[in-house]
Amino acid sequence: MNFLAVAVIGAVLGALDGVGIFFEPKEPYKWQILFAATLKGVLVALLTGFSLAATTRWWSAMVTGALYGLAFSLVIYLAKGGPKSGDAPYLVPSGIITGGLIGLFIVIWAVKTI
C-alpha cells in the first residue's frame, strides 16, 4: 500500500465532501468544518487502506470504505445531537458515498497488485 497515495485520496475526497458547507450562509465555522471533513477523509482512507490486501476486489474495497465512512459519519452525527440536529439527510449518506469512493480509488491507485 502506498501510504502517501492513500492519505492524498482521503484528503481530496474528504475536502470535496466538506466544501459544501460554504453554501450555507448561516454557518459561522466553515473553515473548521472543512478541515474536520478533510481529516475524516484521511482517517477513513487510512483505515480502509490498512484493511485491504493486494488481492482485494474493487467491490469489497468499496463496501469496506463505505462501512468506515458510515461509522465516522454516525460519530459526527451523534456528536451534533443526532435526530434533533436535522443533519442526517446530508451527513450520513455523504459519508457512505465518500467512503465507498475512497475504497474504490485506494484499490485502483494505492494498492499494489503482485
Short mmCIF file of C-alpha atoms in Angstrom, two decimals:
data_model
loop_
_atom_site.label_atom_id
_atom_site.label_comp_id
_atom_site.label_asym_id
_atom_site.label_seq_id
_atom_site.Cartn_x
_atom_site.Cartn_y
_atom_site.Cartn_z
CA MET A 1 0.00 0.00 0.00
CA ASN A 2 1.26 3.43 -0.92
CA PHE A 3 0.74 5.41 2.29
CA LEU A 4 1.06 8.84 0.67
CA ALA A 5 -1.41 7.99 -2.09
CA VAL A 6 -3.92 6.75 0.50
CA ALA A 7 -3.59 9.95 2.54
CA VAL A 8 -3.95 12.16 -0.55
CA ILE A 9 -7.02 10.23 -1.76
CA GLY A 10 -8.62 10.64 1.66
CA ALA A 11 -7.75 14.32 1.93
CA VAL A 12 -9.05 15.20 -1.54
CA LEU A 13 -12.31 13.29 -1.20
CA GLY A 14 -12.79 14.48 2.37
CA ALA A 15 -12.32 18.09 1.30
CA LEU A 16 -14.76 17.60 -1.57
CA ASP A 17 -17.23 16.18 0.94
CA GLY A 18 -16.84 19.18 3.24
CA VAL A 19 -16.70 22.00 0.71
CA GLY A 20 -20.49 22.12 0.52
CA ILE A 21 -20.56 23.92 3.86
CA PHE A 22 -19.60 27.13 2.05
CA PHE A 23 -23.07 27.19 0.50
CA GLU A 24 -24.66 27.59 3.95
CA PRO A 25 -24.68 31.34 4.70
CA LYS A 26 -25.62 30.93 8.40
CA GLU A 27 -22.74 28.60 9.32
CA PRO A 28 -20.06 30.51 11.30
CA TYR A 29 -17.44 27.71 11.39
CA LYS A 30 -16.93 26.98 7.70
CA TRP A 31 -13.16 26.50 7.71
CA GLN A 32 -13.22 24.33 10.83
CA ILE A 33 -15.83 22.08 9.24
CA LEU A 34 -13.80 21.85 6.04
CA PHE A 35 -10.69 20.83 7.99
CA ALA A 36 -12.70 18.30 10.02
CA ALA A 37 -14.13 16.77 6.82
CA THR A 38 -10.64 16.56 5.34
CA LEU A 39 -9.34 14.85 8.46
CA LYS A 40 -12.30 12.47 8.43
CA GLY A 41 -11.49 11.57 4.83
CA VAL A 42 -7.85 10.88 5.66
CA LEU A 43 -8.80 8.69 8.64
CA VAL A 44 -11.36 6.73 6.62
CA ALA A 45 -8.77 6.26 3.88
CA LEU A 46 -6.12 5.04 6.30
CA LEU A 47 -8.48 2.57 7.96
CA THR A 48 -9.65 1.35 4.58
CA GLY A 49 -6.12 1.11 3.21
CA PHE A 50 -4.90 -0.91 6.17
CA SER A 51 -7.92 -3.21 5.88
CA LEU A 52 -7.31 -4.10 2.23
CA ALA A 53 -4.97 -6.68 0.78
CA ALA A 54 -3.30 -6.68 -2.61
CA THR A 55 -5.86 -9.19 -3.87
CA THR A 56 -8.96 -7.30 -2.66
CA ARG A 57 -11.63 -6.83 -5.31
CA TRP A 58 -12.96 -3.36 -6.10
CA TRP A 59 -16.46 -4.01 -4.78
CA SER A 60 -15.10 -5.34 -1.50
CA ALA A 61 -12.93 -2.24 -1.13
CA MET A 62 -15.96 -0.04 -1.78
CA VAL A 63 -18.00 -1.86 0.88
CA THR A 64 -15.15 -1.61 3.37
CA GLY A 65 -14.73 2.11 2.72
CA ALA A 66 -18.49 2.69 2.89
CA LEU A 67 -18.68 0.94 6.27
CA TYR A 68 -15.85 3.06 7.67
CA GLY A 69 -17.46 6.16 6.17
CA LEU A 70 -20.76 5.21 7.81
CA ALA A 71 -19.07 4.71 11.17
CA PHE A 72 -17.32 8.08 11.09
CA SER A 73 -20.45 9.84 9.85
CA LEU A 74 -22.51 8.34 12.65
CA VAL A 75 -19.98 9.54 15.21
CA ILE A 76 -20.20 13.09 13.87
CA TYR A 77 -23.98 12.91 13.51
CA LEU A 78 -24.45 11.74 17.09
CA ALA A 79 -21.96 14.31 18.40
CA LYS A 80 -24.03 17.06 16.76
CA GLY A 81 -27.18 15.95 18.55
CA GLY A 82 -28.48 13.08 16.47
CA PRO A 83 -32.03 13.35 15.17
CA LYS A 84 -32.55 16.76 16.78
CA SER A 85 -29.84 18.35 14.62
CA GLY A 86 -31.51 17.68 11.27
CA ASP A 87 -28.17 16.89 9.62
CA ALA A 88 -28.83 13.20 8.91
CA PRO A 89 -30.16 13.61 5.37
CA TYR A 90 -26.83 15.19 4.39
CA LEU A 91 -24.15 13.86 6.71
CA VAL A 92 -24.68 10.10 6.83
CA PRO A 93 -25.30 9.41 3.12
CA SER A 94 -22.40 11.60 2.05
CA GLY A 95 -20.13 9.73 4.47
CA ILE A 96 -21.17 6.39 2.99
CA ILE A 97 -20.69 7.56 -0.60
CA THR A 98 -17.36 9.24 0.14
CA GLY A 99 -16.12 6.16 1.99
CA GLY A 100 -17.09 3.92 -0.90
CA LEU A 101 -15.30 6.15 -3.38
CA ILE A 102 -12.25 6.25 -1.12
CA GLY A 103 -12.18 2.44 -1.08
CA LEU A 104 -12.50 2.28 -4.86
CA PHE A 105 -9.75 4.81 -5.51
CA ILE A 106 -7.45 3.15 -2.99
CA VAL A 107 -7.78 -0.23 -4.64
CA ILE A 108 -7.19 1.35 -8.06
CA TRP A 109 -4.27 3.67 -7.27
CA ALA A 110 -2.72 2.83 -3.90
CA VAL A 111 -2.74 -0.95 -3.52
CA LYS A 112 -0.01 -2.71 -5.42
CA THR A 113 -1.02 -5.95 -7.10
CA ILE A 114 1.59 -8.65 -7.14
#
